[in-house]
Structure formats: structure tokens, C-alpha cells
PDB file of C-alpha atoms in Angstrom:
ATOM      1  CA  MET A 162       0.164   0.121  -0.064  1.00 65.00           C
ATOM      2  CA  PHE A 163       1.383   3.299  -1.320  1.00 80.00           C
ATOM      3  CA  ASP A 164       4.563   1.994  -2.271  1.00 87.00           C
ATOM      4  CA  LEU A 165       7.784   2.922  -4.057  1.00 95.00           C
ATOM      5  CA  PRO A 166      10.060   1.276  -6.410  1.00 95.00           C
ATOM      6  CA  LEU A 167      12.531   0.592  -4.277  1.00 97.00           C
ATOM      7  CA  ASN A 168      14.567  -1.431  -6.827  1.00 96.00           C
ATOM      8  CA  LYS A 169      15.112   1.736  -8.918  1.00 97.00           C
ATOM      9  CA  ALA A 170      16.969   2.682  -5.675  1.00 98.00           C
ATOM     10  CA  THR A 171      20.278   3.299  -4.535  1.00 98.00           C
ATOM     11  CA  ILE A 172      20.321   2.497  -0.881  1.00 98.00           C
ATOM     12  CA  LYS A 173      22.796   5.309   1.476  1.00 98.00           C
ATOM     13  CA  THR A 174      23.507   4.904   5.159  1.00 97.00           C
ATOM     14  CA  VAL A 175      24.974   7.401   7.222  1.00 97.00           C
ATOM     15  CA  GLY A 176      25.539   6.915  10.591  1.00 96.00           C
ATOM     16  CA  THR A 177      22.745   4.665  11.850  1.00 97.00           C
ATOM     17  CA  HIS A 178      20.140   6.116   9.561  1.00 98.00           C
ATOM     18  CA  GLN A 179      19.648   4.775   6.106  1.00 98.00           C
ATOM     19  CA  PHE A 180      18.372   6.637   2.997  1.00 98.00           C
ATOM     20  CA  TYR A 181      16.807   5.481  -0.733  1.00 98.00           C
ATOM     21  CA  ILE A 182      17.935   7.559  -3.134  1.00 98.00           C
ATOM     22  CA  PHE A 183      15.852   7.376  -6.390  1.00 98.00           C
ATOM     23  CA  PRO A 184      16.147   8.205  -9.767  1.00 98.00           C
ATOM     24  CA  LYS A 185      14.276  12.346 -10.201  1.00 96.00           C
ATOM     25  CA  PRO A 186      10.613  11.270 -11.087  1.00 96.00           C
ATOM     26  CA  LEU A 187       8.642  13.731 -13.143  1.00 96.00           C
ATOM     27  CA  THR A 188       6.905  16.391 -11.498  1.00 96.00           C
ATOM     28  CA  HIS A 189       3.598  18.383 -11.733  1.00 95.00           C
ATOM     29  CA  LYS A 190       2.136  21.962 -11.590  1.00 93.00           C
ATOM     30  CA  ASN A 191      -1.532  22.140  -9.633  1.00 92.00           C
ATOM     31  CA  GLN A 192      -3.420  25.440  -9.883  1.00 87.00           C
ATOM     32  CA  ARG A 193      -6.803  23.926  -9.614  1.00 88.00           C
ATOM     33  CA  ASP A 194      -8.923  24.891  -6.212  1.00 89.00           C
ATOM     34  CA  ARG A 195      -5.579  26.049  -4.414  1.00 89.00           C
ATOM     35  CA  PRO A 196      -7.063  27.924  -1.328  1.00 90.00           C
ATOM     36  CA  PRO A 197      -8.668  30.879  -1.820  1.00 85.00           C
ATOM     37  CA  THR A 198      -9.642  32.856   1.556  1.00 91.00           C
ATOM     38  CA  TYR A 199      -7.733  34.411   4.497  1.00 94.00           C
ATOM     39  CA  ALA A 200      -8.058  32.296   8.100  1.00 95.00           C
ATOM     40  CA  ASP A 201      -9.522  34.300  11.086  1.00 95.00           C
ATOM     41  CA  ALA A 202      -6.079  33.644  13.286  1.00 93.00           C
ATOM     42  CA  ASN A 203      -8.092  33.595  16.281  1.00 95.00           C
ATOM     43  CA  LEU A 204      -9.733  30.262  14.705  1.00 96.00           C
ATOM     44  CA  LEU A 205      -6.560  28.433  14.640  1.00 97.00           C
ATOM     45  CA  THR A 206      -5.800  25.160  16.623  1.00 97.00           C
ATOM     46  CA  ARG A 207      -2.170  23.636  16.735  1.00 97.00           C
ATOM     47  CA  TYR A 208      -1.696  20.426  14.539  1.00 97.00           C
ATOM     48  CA  ALA A 209      -1.055  17.613  17.201  1.00 96.00           C
ATOM     49  CA  GLY A 210      -1.350  14.481  14.625  1.00 94.00           C
ATOM     50  CA  THR A 211       1.264  12.317  13.439  1.00 94.00           C
ATOM     51  CA  GLY A 212       4.746  14.132  12.386  1.00 97.00           C
ATOM     52  CA  SER A 213       3.755  17.493  14.680  1.00 97.00           C
ATOM     53  CA  ASN A 214       5.982  19.329  15.558  1.00 95.00           C
ATOM     54  CA  GLY A 215       4.051  21.208  18.706  1.00 94.00           C
ATOM     55  CA  SER A 216       3.915  24.543  17.237  1.00 95.00           C
ATOM     56  CA  ALA A 217       2.355  24.476  13.422  1.00 97.00           C
ATOM     57  CA  ARG A 218      -1.215  26.047  13.219  1.00 97.00           C
ATOM     58  CA  LEU A 219      -4.247  24.856  11.069  1.00 97.00           C
ATOM     59  CA  LEU A 220      -7.711  25.806  10.588  1.00 94.00           C
ATOM     60  CA  PRO A 221      -9.598  22.818  12.920  1.00 92.00           C
ATOM     61  CA  GLY A 222     -11.388  20.121  11.065  1.00 86.00           C
ATOM     62  CA  GLU A 223     -10.882  18.439   7.880  1.00 87.00           C
ATOM     63  CA  VAL A 224      -7.466  19.617   6.999  1.00 92.00           C
ATOM     64  CA  HIS A 225      -6.188  18.438  10.145  1.00 93.00           C
ATOM     65  CA  SER A 226      -7.391  14.922  10.069  1.00 88.00           C
ATOM     66  CA  ALA A 227      -6.256  14.796   6.404  1.00 90.00           C
ATOM     67  CA  ALA A 228      -2.724  16.044   7.446  1.00 93.00           C
ATOM     68  CA  ASN A 229      -2.485  13.270  10.147  1.00 91.00           C
ATOM     69  CA  ALA A 230      -3.815  10.887   7.824  1.00 88.00           C
ATOM     70  CA  MET A 231      -1.606  11.581   5.093  1.00 92.00           C
ATOM     71  CA  MET A 232       1.287  11.899   7.555  1.00 94.00           C
ATOM     72  CA  SER A 233       0.529   8.484   9.158  1.00 91.00           C
ATOM     73  CA  ALA A 234       0.598   6.815   5.645  1.00 90.00           C
ATOM     74  CA  LEU A 235       3.997   8.277   5.002  1.00 95.00           C
ATOM     75  CA  ARG A 236       5.339   7.288   8.484  1.00 95.00           C
ATOM     76  CA  ARG A 237       3.949   3.966   8.261  1.00 92.00           C
ATOM     77  CA  VAL A 238       5.843   3.093   4.836  1.00 94.00           C
ATOM     78  CA  GLY A 239       8.799   4.776   6.346  1.00 96.00           C
ATOM     79  CA  ASP A 240       9.009   2.328   9.030  1.00 95.00           C
ATOM     80  CA  ARG A 241       8.649  -0.803   7.149  1.00 94.00           C
ATOM     81  CA  ILE A 242      11.089   0.159   4.942  1.00 97.00           C
ATOM     82  CA  ASN A 243      13.274   2.541   7.061  1.00 98.00           C
ATOM     83  CA  ASP A 244      14.136   5.208   5.334  1.00 98.00           C
ATOM     84  CA  TRP A 245      14.940   8.077   7.558  1.00 98.00           C
ATOM     85  CA  SER A 246      13.781  11.131   5.398  1.00 98.00           C
ATOM     86  CA  MET A 247      10.014   9.146   5.673  1.00 98.00           C
ATOM     87  CA  LYS A 248      10.988   8.478   9.911  1.00 98.00           C
ATOM     88  CA  SER A 249      11.835  12.124  10.343  1.00 98.00           C
ATOM     89  CA  ALA A 250       9.290  14.100   8.010  1.00 98.00           C
ATOM     90  CA  VAL A 251       7.373  16.483  10.673  1.00 98.00           C
ATOM     91  CA  ILE A 252       4.879  19.370   9.573  1.00 98.00           C
ATOM     92  CA  GLN A 253       7.227  22.383  10.212  1.00 96.00           C
ATOM     93  CA  SER A 254       5.143  25.271   9.715  1.00 95.00           C
ATOM     94  CA  GLY A 255       1.257  25.869   8.854  1.00 96.00           C
ATOM     95  CA  PHE A 256      -0.289  29.661   9.354  1.00 96.00           C
ATOM     96  CA  ARG A 257       2.224  32.487   8.636  1.00 93.00           C
ATOM     97  CA  PRO A 258       0.049  35.847   9.101  1.00 93.00           C
ATOM     98  CA  ASP A 259      -0.505  38.266   5.900  1.00 95.00           C
ATOM     99  CA  ASP A 260       1.136  41.001   8.091  1.00 95.00           C
ATOM    100  CA  ALA A 261       4.337  43.331   7.691  1.00 96.00           C
ATOM    101  CA  SER A 262       6.684  40.387   8.032  1.00 95.00           C
ATOM    102  CA  GLN A 263       5.370  39.244   4.740  1.00 95.00           C
ATOM    103  CA  GLY A 264       6.135  42.282   3.159  1.00 97.00           C
ATOM    104  CA  SER A 265       9.637  42.638   4.408  1.00 97.00           C
ATOM    105  CA  ASN A 266      10.553  39.084   3.245  1.00 95.00           C
ATOM    106  CA  TYR A 267       9.620  39.638   0.188  1.00 97.00           C
ATOM    107  CA  LEU A 268      11.754  42.643   0.161  1.00 98.00           C
ATOM    108  CA  ARG A 269      14.194  40.670   1.284  1.00 97.00           C
ATOM    109  CA  ILE A 270      13.874  38.108  -1.021  1.00 96.00           C
ATOM    110  CA  ILE A 271      14.183  40.106  -4.021  1.00 98.00           C
ATOM    111  CA  LYS A 272      17.157  42.118  -2.788  1.00 98.00           C
ATOM    112  CA  GLN A 273      18.832  38.821  -2.298  1.00 96.00           C
ATOM    113  CA  THR A 274      17.514  36.659  -6.285  1.00 96.00           C
ATOM    114  CA  ILE A 275      19.122  40.545  -7.545  1.00 98.00           C
ATOM    115  CA  ARG A 276      22.770  40.292  -6.067  1.00 97.00           C
ATOM    116  CA  GLU A 277      23.017  36.188  -5.937  1.00 95.00           C
ATOM    117  CA  LYS A 278      22.220  36.434  -9.986  1.00 96.00           C
ATOM    118  CA  PRO A 279      24.954  38.966 -11.209  1.00 97.00           C
ATOM    119  CA  ASN A 280      24.460  36.541 -14.720  1.00 97.00           C
ATOM    120  CA  ILE A 281      21.402  38.342 -15.138  1.00 97.00           C
ATOM    121  CA  PHE A 282      20.818  41.396 -13.291  1.00 97.00           C
ATOM    122  CA  GLY A 283      24.889  42.759 -13.295  1.00 97.00           C
ATOM    123  CA  GLU A 284      25.000  45.248 -10.843  1.00 96.00           C
ATOM    124  CA  LEU A 285      21.864  46.614 -10.720  1.00 97.00           C
ATOM    125  CA  GLU A 286      19.861  47.278  -7.409  1.00 97.00           C
ATOM    126  CA  PHE A 287      16.287  47.300  -6.631  1.00 98.00           C
ATOM    127  CA  PRO A 288      15.605  50.890  -6.066  1.00 98.00           C
ATOM    128  CA  SER A 289      15.048  52.459  -2.708  1.00 97.00           C
ATOM    129  CA  ASP A 290      12.202  54.378  -3.541  1.00 98.00           C
ATOM    130  CA  LEU A 291       9.846  51.385  -4.229  1.00 98.00           C
ATOM    131  CA  GLU A 292      10.926  49.805  -0.944  1.00 98.00           C
ATOM    132  CA  MET A 293       7.767  50.676   0.301  1.00 98.00           C
ATOM    133  CA  GLU A 294       5.737  49.173  -2.592  1.00 98.00           C
ATOM    134  CA  ALA A 295       7.110  46.191  -2.449  1.00 98.00           C
ATOM    135  CA  GLN A 296       6.304  45.265   1.180  1.00 98.00           C
ATOM    136  CA  SER A 297       2.653  46.493   0.581  1.00 98.00           C
ATOM    137  CA  VAL A 298      -0.437  44.607  -0.523  1.00 97.00           C
ATOM    138  CA  LEU A 299       0.171  43.222  -4.124  1.00 97.00           C
ATOM    139  CA  GLY A 300      -2.308  40.661  -4.325  1.00 95.00           C
ATOM    140  CA  ARG A 301      -2.350  37.867  -6.454  1.00 90.00           C
ATOM    141  CA  PRO A 302      -1.053  37.585 -10.389  1.00 90.00           C
ATOM    142  CA  GLY A 303      -3.208  40.058 -12.494  1.00 93.00           C
ATOM    143  CA  ASP A 304      -4.023  42.213  -9.518  1.00 96.00           C
ATOM    144  CA  ALA A 305      -3.269  45.657 -10.889  1.00 97.00           C
ATOM    145  CA  ARG A 306      -1.720  46.695  -7.831  1.00 98.00           C
ATOM    146  CA  ARG A 307       0.906  44.013  -8.715  1.00 98.00           C
ATOM    147  CA  THR A 308       1.128  44.985 -12.133  1.00 98.00           C
ATOM    148  CA  ALA A 309       1.423  48.777 -11.633  1.00 98.00           C
ATOM    149  CA  PHE A 310       4.631  47.663  -9.117  1.00 98.00           C
ATOM    150  CA  HIS A 311       6.079  45.678 -11.952  1.00 98.00           C
ATOM    151  CA  GLN A 312       5.872  48.364 -14.425  1.00 98.00           C
ATOM    152  CA  HIS A 313       7.143  50.873 -11.950  1.00 98.00           C
ATOM    153  CA  LEU A 314      10.422  48.699 -11.367  1.00 98.00           C
ATOM    154  CA  ALA A 315      10.810  48.265 -15.127  1.00 98.00           C
ATOM    155  CA  ALA A 316      10.385  51.902 -15.521  1.00 98.00           C
ATOM    156  CA  ALA A 317      13.495  52.511 -13.004  1.00 98.00           C
ATOM    157  CA  PRO A 318      17.047  53.065 -14.453  1.00 97.00           C
ATOM    158  CA  GLY A 319      18.827  50.205 -15.967  1.00 97.00           C
ATOM    159  CA  TRP A 320      15.615  48.241 -15.601  1.00 98.00           C
ATOM    160  CA  SER A 321      13.075  46.728 -18.254  1.00 97.00           C
ATOM    161  CA  ALA A 322       9.863  44.613 -18.903  1.00 97.00           C
ATOM    162  CA  GLN A 323      12.165  41.609 -19.544  1.00 97.00           C
ATOM    163  CA  LEU A 324      14.152  41.881 -16.335  1.00 98.00           C
ATOM    164  CA  VAL A 325      11.170  42.415 -14.132  1.00 98.00           C
ATOM    165  CA  ALA A 326       9.309  39.393 -15.558  1.00 97.00           C
ATOM    166  CA  ARG A 327      12.892  37.191 -15.129  1.00 97.00           C
ATOM    167  CA  LEU A 328      13.237  38.526 -11.821  1.00 98.00           C
ATOM    168  CA  PHE A 329       9.693  37.552 -10.116  1.00 97.00           C
ATOM    169  CA  SER A 330       9.286  34.389 -12.267  1.00 93.00           C
ATOM    170  CA  ILE A 331      12.297  33.557  -9.409  1.00 92.00           C
ATOM    171  CA  VAL A 332      11.366  35.513  -6.149  1.00 94.00           C
ATOM    172  CA  ASP A 333       7.641  34.458  -6.948  1.00 90.00           C
ATOM    173  CA  ASN A 334       8.543  30.437  -6.589  1.00 83.00           C
ATOM    174  CA  VAL A 335       9.863  31.163  -3.788  1.00 83.00           C
ATOM    175  CA  TYR A 336       7.781  33.892  -1.325  1.00 89.00           C
ATOM    176  CA  ALA A 337       4.370  35.837  -2.173  1.00 92.00           C
ATOM    177  CA  PRO A 338       4.070  39.172  -1.652  1.00 96.00           C
ATOM    178  CA  ARG A 339       1.238  40.380   0.873  1.00 97.00           C
ATOM    179  CA  GLY A 340      -2.326  39.288  -0.564  1.00 95.00           C
ATOM    180  CA  ALA A 341      -1.236  36.475  -2.056  1.00 94.00           C
ATOM    181  CA  ASN A 342       0.112  34.260   0.996  1.00 93.00           C
ATOM    182  CA  PRO A 343      -1.224  30.773   0.733  1.00 94.00           C
ATOM    183  CA  HIS A 344      -0.221  30.158   4.432  1.00 95.00           C
ATOM    184  CA  ALA A 345      -2.538  32.979   5.445  1.00 96.00           C
ATOM    185  CA  THR A 346      -5.451  30.482   4.952  1.00 95.00           C
ATOM    186  CA  GLY A 347      -4.891  28.143   7.625  1.00 96.00           C
ATOM    187  CA  LEU A 348      -4.827  25.280   5.131  1.00 96.00           C
ATOM    188  CA  VAL A 349      -1.308  24.839   3.790  1.00 97.00           C
ATOM    189  CA  PHE A 350       1.796  23.709   5.331  1.00 97.00           C
ATOM    190  CA  ASP A 351       5.944  22.845   4.523  1.00 97.00           C
ATOM    191  CA  LEU A 352       6.783  19.515   5.545  1.00 98.00           C
ATOM    192  CA  ASP A 353      10.297  19.625   6.454  1.00 98.00           C
ATOM    193  CA  PHE A 354      12.729  16.195   6.768  1.00 98.00           C
ATOM    194  CA  THR A 355      16.371  14.969   6.304  1.00 98.00           C
ATOM    195  CA  ILE A 356      17.693  14.297   3.207  1.00 98.00           C
ATOM    196  CA  LEU A 357      21.081  13.198   1.734  1.00 97.00           C
ATOM    197  CA  VAL A 358      23.359  16.316   0.404  1.00 96.00           C
ATOM    198  CA  ALA A 359      26.230  15.451  -1.122  1.00 93.00           C
ATOM    199  CA  GLY A 360      26.394  12.457   1.064  1.00 93.00           C
ATOM    200  CA  ARG A 361      25.663  14.267   3.990  1.00 96.00           C
ATOM    201  CA  GLU A 362      22.625  14.828   6.172  1.00 97.00           C
ATOM    202  CA  ARG A 363      20.924  18.058   5.885  1.00 97.00           C
ATOM    203  CA  ASN A 364      17.574  19.216   6.814  1.00 96.00           C
ATOM    204  CA  LEU A 365      15.418  20.616   4.130  1.00 95.00           C
ATOM    205  CA  GLY A 366      14.155  23.692   5.644  1.00 93.00           C
ATOM    206  CA  ALA A 367      11.925  24.573   2.529  1.00 91.00           C
ATOM    207  CA  ASP A 368      15.446  25.696   0.659  1.00 90.00           C
ATOM    208  CA  PRO A 369      14.323  25.768  -2.911  1.00 88.00           C
ATOM    209  CA  ALA A 370      17.969  25.033  -4.031  1.00 90.00           C
ATOM    210  CA  LEU A 371      17.467  21.492  -2.213  1.00 96.00           C
ATOM    211  CA  ASN A 372      13.853  20.727  -4.132  1.00 96.00           C
ATOM    212  CA  ASP A 373      15.906  18.000  -6.294  1.00 97.00           C
ATOM    213  CA  ASP A 374      17.555  16.092  -3.547  1.00 98.00           C
ATOM    214  CA  ALA A 375      14.384  16.181  -1.785  1.00 98.00           C
ATOM    215  CA  LEU A 376      12.669  14.704  -4.601  1.00 98.00           C
ATOM    216  CA  ARG A 377      14.697  11.836  -4.719  1.00 98.00           C
ATOM    217  CA  SER A 378      14.324  10.797  -1.042  1.00 98.00           C
ATOM    218  CA  ALA A 379      11.862   8.496  -0.283  1.00 98.00           C
ATOM    219  CA  ALA A 380       9.858  11.385   1.465  1.00 98.00           C
ATOM    220  CA  GLY A 381       9.954  13.265  -1.837  1.00 98.00           C
ATOM    221  CA  MET A 382       9.106  10.228  -3.899  1.00 98.00           C
ATOM    222  CA  TRP A 383       6.046   9.601  -1.788  1.00 97.00           C
ATOM    223  CA  LEU A 384       4.926  13.185  -2.085  1.00 97.00           C
ATOM    224  CA  ASN A 385       5.122  13.142  -5.084  1.00 97.00           C
ATOM    225  CA  GLU A 386       2.852  10.103  -5.927  1.00 94.00           C
ATOM    226  CA  TYR A 387       0.530  10.072  -3.086  1.00 92.00           C
ATOM    227  CA  SER A 388      -0.099  13.099  -1.399  1.00 93.00           C
ATOM    228  CA  MET A 389      -3.200  14.328  -3.798  1.00 90.00           C
ATOM    229  CA  MET A 390      -4.778  10.719  -2.275  1.00 86.00           C
ATOM    230  CA  PHE A 391      -5.800  12.374   0.947  1.00 88.00           C
ATOM    231  CA  GLY A 392      -6.191  16.162  -0.811  1.00 89.00           C
ATOM    232  CA  PHE A 393      -2.841  17.513  -0.836  1.00 94.00           C
ATOM    233  CA  ASP A 394      -1.088  19.094  -3.261  1.00 95.00           C
ATOM    234  CA  SER A 395       1.976  21.430  -4.014  1.00 96.00           C
ATOM    235  CA  TYR A 396       1.227  24.000  -6.751  1.00 93.00           C
ATOM    236  CA  ASP A 397       4.435  22.992  -8.252  1.00 94.00           C
ATOM    237  CA  THR A 398       6.003  19.735  -7.004  1.00 96.00           C
ATOM    238  CA  GLY A 399       9.331  20.589  -8.835  1.00 95.00           C
ATOM    239  CA  LYS A 400       9.683  24.026  -7.202  1.00 93.00           C
ATOM    240  CA  GLU A 401       8.317  22.700  -3.992  1.00 95.00           C
ATOM    241  CA  ILE A 402       7.598  19.161  -2.921  1.00 97.00           C
ATOM    242  CA  TRP A 403       7.258  20.160   0.885  1.00 97.00           C
ATOM    243  CA  HIS A 404       4.676  22.900   0.340  1.00 97.00           C
ATOM    244  CA  GLN A 405       1.468  20.863   1.234  1.00 97.00           C
ATOM    245  CA  GLU A 406      -2.329  23.048   0.104  1.00 96.00           C
ATOM    246  CA  PHE A 407      -5.358  20.939   1.208  1.00 94.00           C
ATOM    247  CA  ARG A 408      -7.649  21.206  -1.645  1.00 88.00           C
ATOM    248  CA  SER A 409     -10.787  20.341   0.440  1.00 72.00           C
ATOM    249  CA  PRO A 410     -12.025  17.360  -2.078  1.00 64.00           C
ATOM    250  CA  LYS A 411     -15.805  15.833  -1.071  1.00 63.00           C
ATOM    251  CA  GLN A 412     -15.336  12.740  -2.470  1.00 59.00           C
ATOM    252  CA  GLY A 413     -12.956   9.674  -3.697  1.00 60.00           C
ATOM    253  CA  ALA A 414      -9.518   9.687  -1.968  1.00 58.00           C
ATOM    254  CA  GLY A 415      -9.280  12.497  -0.326  1.00 62.00           C
ATOM    255  CA  SER A 416     -13.062  12.865   1.152  1.00 64.00           C
ATOM    256  CA  PRO A 417     -13.619  12.488   4.900  1.00 60.00           C
ATOM    257  CA  GLN A 418     -14.967   9.090   4.517  1.00 59.00           C
ATOM    258  CA  ALA A 419     -11.313   8.037   3.131  1.00 64.00           C
ATOM    259  CA  ILE A 420      -9.593   9.996   5.895  1.00 64.00           C
ATOM    260  CA  GLU A 421     -11.846   8.271   8.304  1.00 60.00           C
ATOM    261  CA  LEU A 422     -10.688   5.116   7.076  1.00 60.00           C
ATOM    262  CA  LEU A 423      -6.939   5.994   6.805  1.00 61.00           C
ATOM    263  CA  ASN A 424      -6.931   7.066  10.494  1.00 60.00           C
ATOM    264  CA  CYS A 425      -8.168   4.332  11.516  1.00 58.00           C
ATOM    265  CA  CYS A 426      -5.919   1.834   9.593  1.00 53.00           C
ATOM    266  CA  GLY A 427      -3.727   0.980  11.988  1.00 48.00           C
ATOM    267  CA  GLN A 428      -6.268  -1.495  13.155  1.00 46.00           C
ATOM    268  CA  GLY A 429      -6.872  -2.767   9.808  1.00 47.00           C
ATOM    269  CA  LEU A 430      -4.299  -2.847   7.052  1.00 44.00           C
ATOM    270  CA  GLU A 431      -5.473  -5.389   5.301  1.00 45.00           C
ATOM    271  CA  ILE A 432      -9.136  -3.689   4.895  1.00 47.00           C
ATOM    272  CA  VAL A 433      -7.941  -0.923   3.700  1.00 49.00           C
ATOM    273  CA  ASP A 434      -5.846  -2.353   1.167  1.00 47.00           C
ATOM    274  CA  GLU A 435      -9.256  -3.663  -0.185  1.00 48.00           C
ATOM    275  CA  ALA A 436     -11.079  -0.928  -0.251  1.00 47.00           C
ATOM    276  CA  LEU A 437      -8.343   1.474  -1.725  1.00 46.00           C
ATOM    277  CA  GLN A 438     -10.257   2.460  -4.906  1.00 46.00           C
ATOM    278  CA  TYR A 439     -12.350   4.296  -1.991  1.00 48.00           C
ATOM    279  CA  SER A 440     -15.857   3.767  -3.730  1.00 51.00           C
ATOM    280  CA  GLU A 441     -18.332   5.233  -1.216  1.00 50.00           C
ATOM    281  CA  GLU A 442     -19.595   1.495  -1.216  1.00 56.00           C
ATOM    282  CA  ALA A 443     -16.456   0.018  -0.157  1.00 54.00           C
ATOM    283  CA  ILE A 444     -15.526   2.651   2.320  1.00 52.00           C
ATOM    284  CA  ARG A 445     -18.884   2.536   4.336  1.00 56.00           C
ATOM    285  CA  GLU A 446     -18.010  -1.489   4.271  1.00 58.00           C
ATOM    286  CA  ALA A 447     -14.598  -1.249   5.574  1.00 53.00           C
ATOM    287  CA  LEU A 448     -15.394   0.759   8.109  1.00 52.00           C
ATOM    288  CA  LYS A 449     -18.192  -1.667   9.350  1.00 57.00           C
ATOM    289  CA  ARG A 450     -15.698  -3.998   9.436  1.00 55.00           C
ATOM    290  CA  ILE A 451     -12.533  -2.304  11.627  1.00 49.00           C
ATOM    291  CA  PRO A 452     -13.416  -3.141  15.202  1.00 50.00           C
TER     292      PRO A 452
END
């Protein structure tokens, strides 16, 4: 159940930890049914299910149950194959408010990107007179405020529309401006887990530079293949495999019935295997048979 192609992997051992390293899988993008509405911070509760770090907050209800089901299944496979990337996986961060800190971090990453890509931007700097605008509410792609901000930067000395497009094709795949922060919905979290980088253990830490290494780990392979079955997906697994958004399915593999079945599957894995197609009838019958 939820198996990985172990015959295609190389096994590496560091100390007492074993890792399966796979060829890089095909990735996918998913912009459908992304959480659209910011949550009331007063309604959030700490996630306390499998893989909790004790601090990540999410909206109460289905997302907690679905997260527990997914993390339980991931960890169960990790225990079965003895892979440390899966056994070390935790829900690292959940809700992040769309406040001034979101804007200041957005500006910081813009400046950092310009500084770290001299092959693209040369000696250009971000104009100081646009710093306040960069930290303001810019909204989602297509929002008039975001479009105006890009136009203002393109009109600055040394800049152009082409350079602005290249800049934000990088930045917006790393961090969102105010008004487009998925973590503020209470339905999104980032996972963290240990991976091997050049033969050394390293926490993933939501670092985009490590996404390819994460994808080749057992935890990354599993998320790329199976997170959708629990109602979660990344906007782009080729960019952030650890970033999981609850897409609120009402039926099928990520439905509340399927999640209920998976949450109790520790008492009846063989029953879950029989109901893996998650038809409504199979789910109802399987739930009756689990003590």
C-alpha cells in the first residue's frame, strides 16, 4: 500500500540512518482549487497528529484529519522500509499571517535574488523608492496593484520589462507578496525532513535549492506520488515538494470518508488494502469491519 519503486533506488547509510535515493521523478503543477480565503487567526488550532512539531497551526476540522492521515501513511511506509527521510518527516510550519513581516521578507528575497544572480541582473540594485510598494499588499498574479508595481520597477533606471519578468519568475516561486500568501489560509503547511546532500545529512528547511535532492528522497517521491490521495498537493512539485495545500475534496481518495478509513487503518491495514479504490460503498463497508 502506497509503495515506492525500491528496485530503482540506491541505498545509502549515514551512521544509523538509512536512505533510499531514487532517480528524479516526473513532477507536476496544480493550480486547481487552491485555498483562496485568509483564515481568522483566532480560529486556528495547533496540529497535534502524527508528525507534529508542536507549533504548526491550521484551521480546525478536515485539514487536521487529512494531515494526520497523510503523515500516518507516510511514516508507516518509512517504518516498513526503514528510510530516515520518511521517519524524520514533520509538519514544520502552518499558518503564517499576511502582515508586515510577509512584506519585509518579500522585499528581502527580491534584493537577495538580484544580488545572487549577477549573470542576469549585473550590478543593478532594487530602487529604494520602491521599497514601500514592494512591502505593500500586491495581491495575486493579475492584480492591478502587482501589475503597477512591476511597471514601476521596469521604468527605473537600468531596468526593463524583460528583466522584471525574469526577476519575479524567480522570486514568486520562492515567496509570495502580501495579498497572495497561501499560508494565511490556515489550509497550507510545509513539511521538513532529512535528506542527503552530497552524501551528508541535511534538514530540507524549505530551501528551493534542495528541491531536486528532496524529490529523489523516499519522502519526496512519496509526496509527489501520493499526497493527492489525501487531498493535498503542491502548486508545483518541481519547485516545492514540501509545500502542501489542502484542496478540500468532497469525494474520492481525499474525501472525509477515505480520511476516516485511513486514520483508523492501523487496526486493519488488510481491510484498507481491499478498499483502496475508495468507492463510497467500499469505504462504508470497510469502516464497519474495523473494530
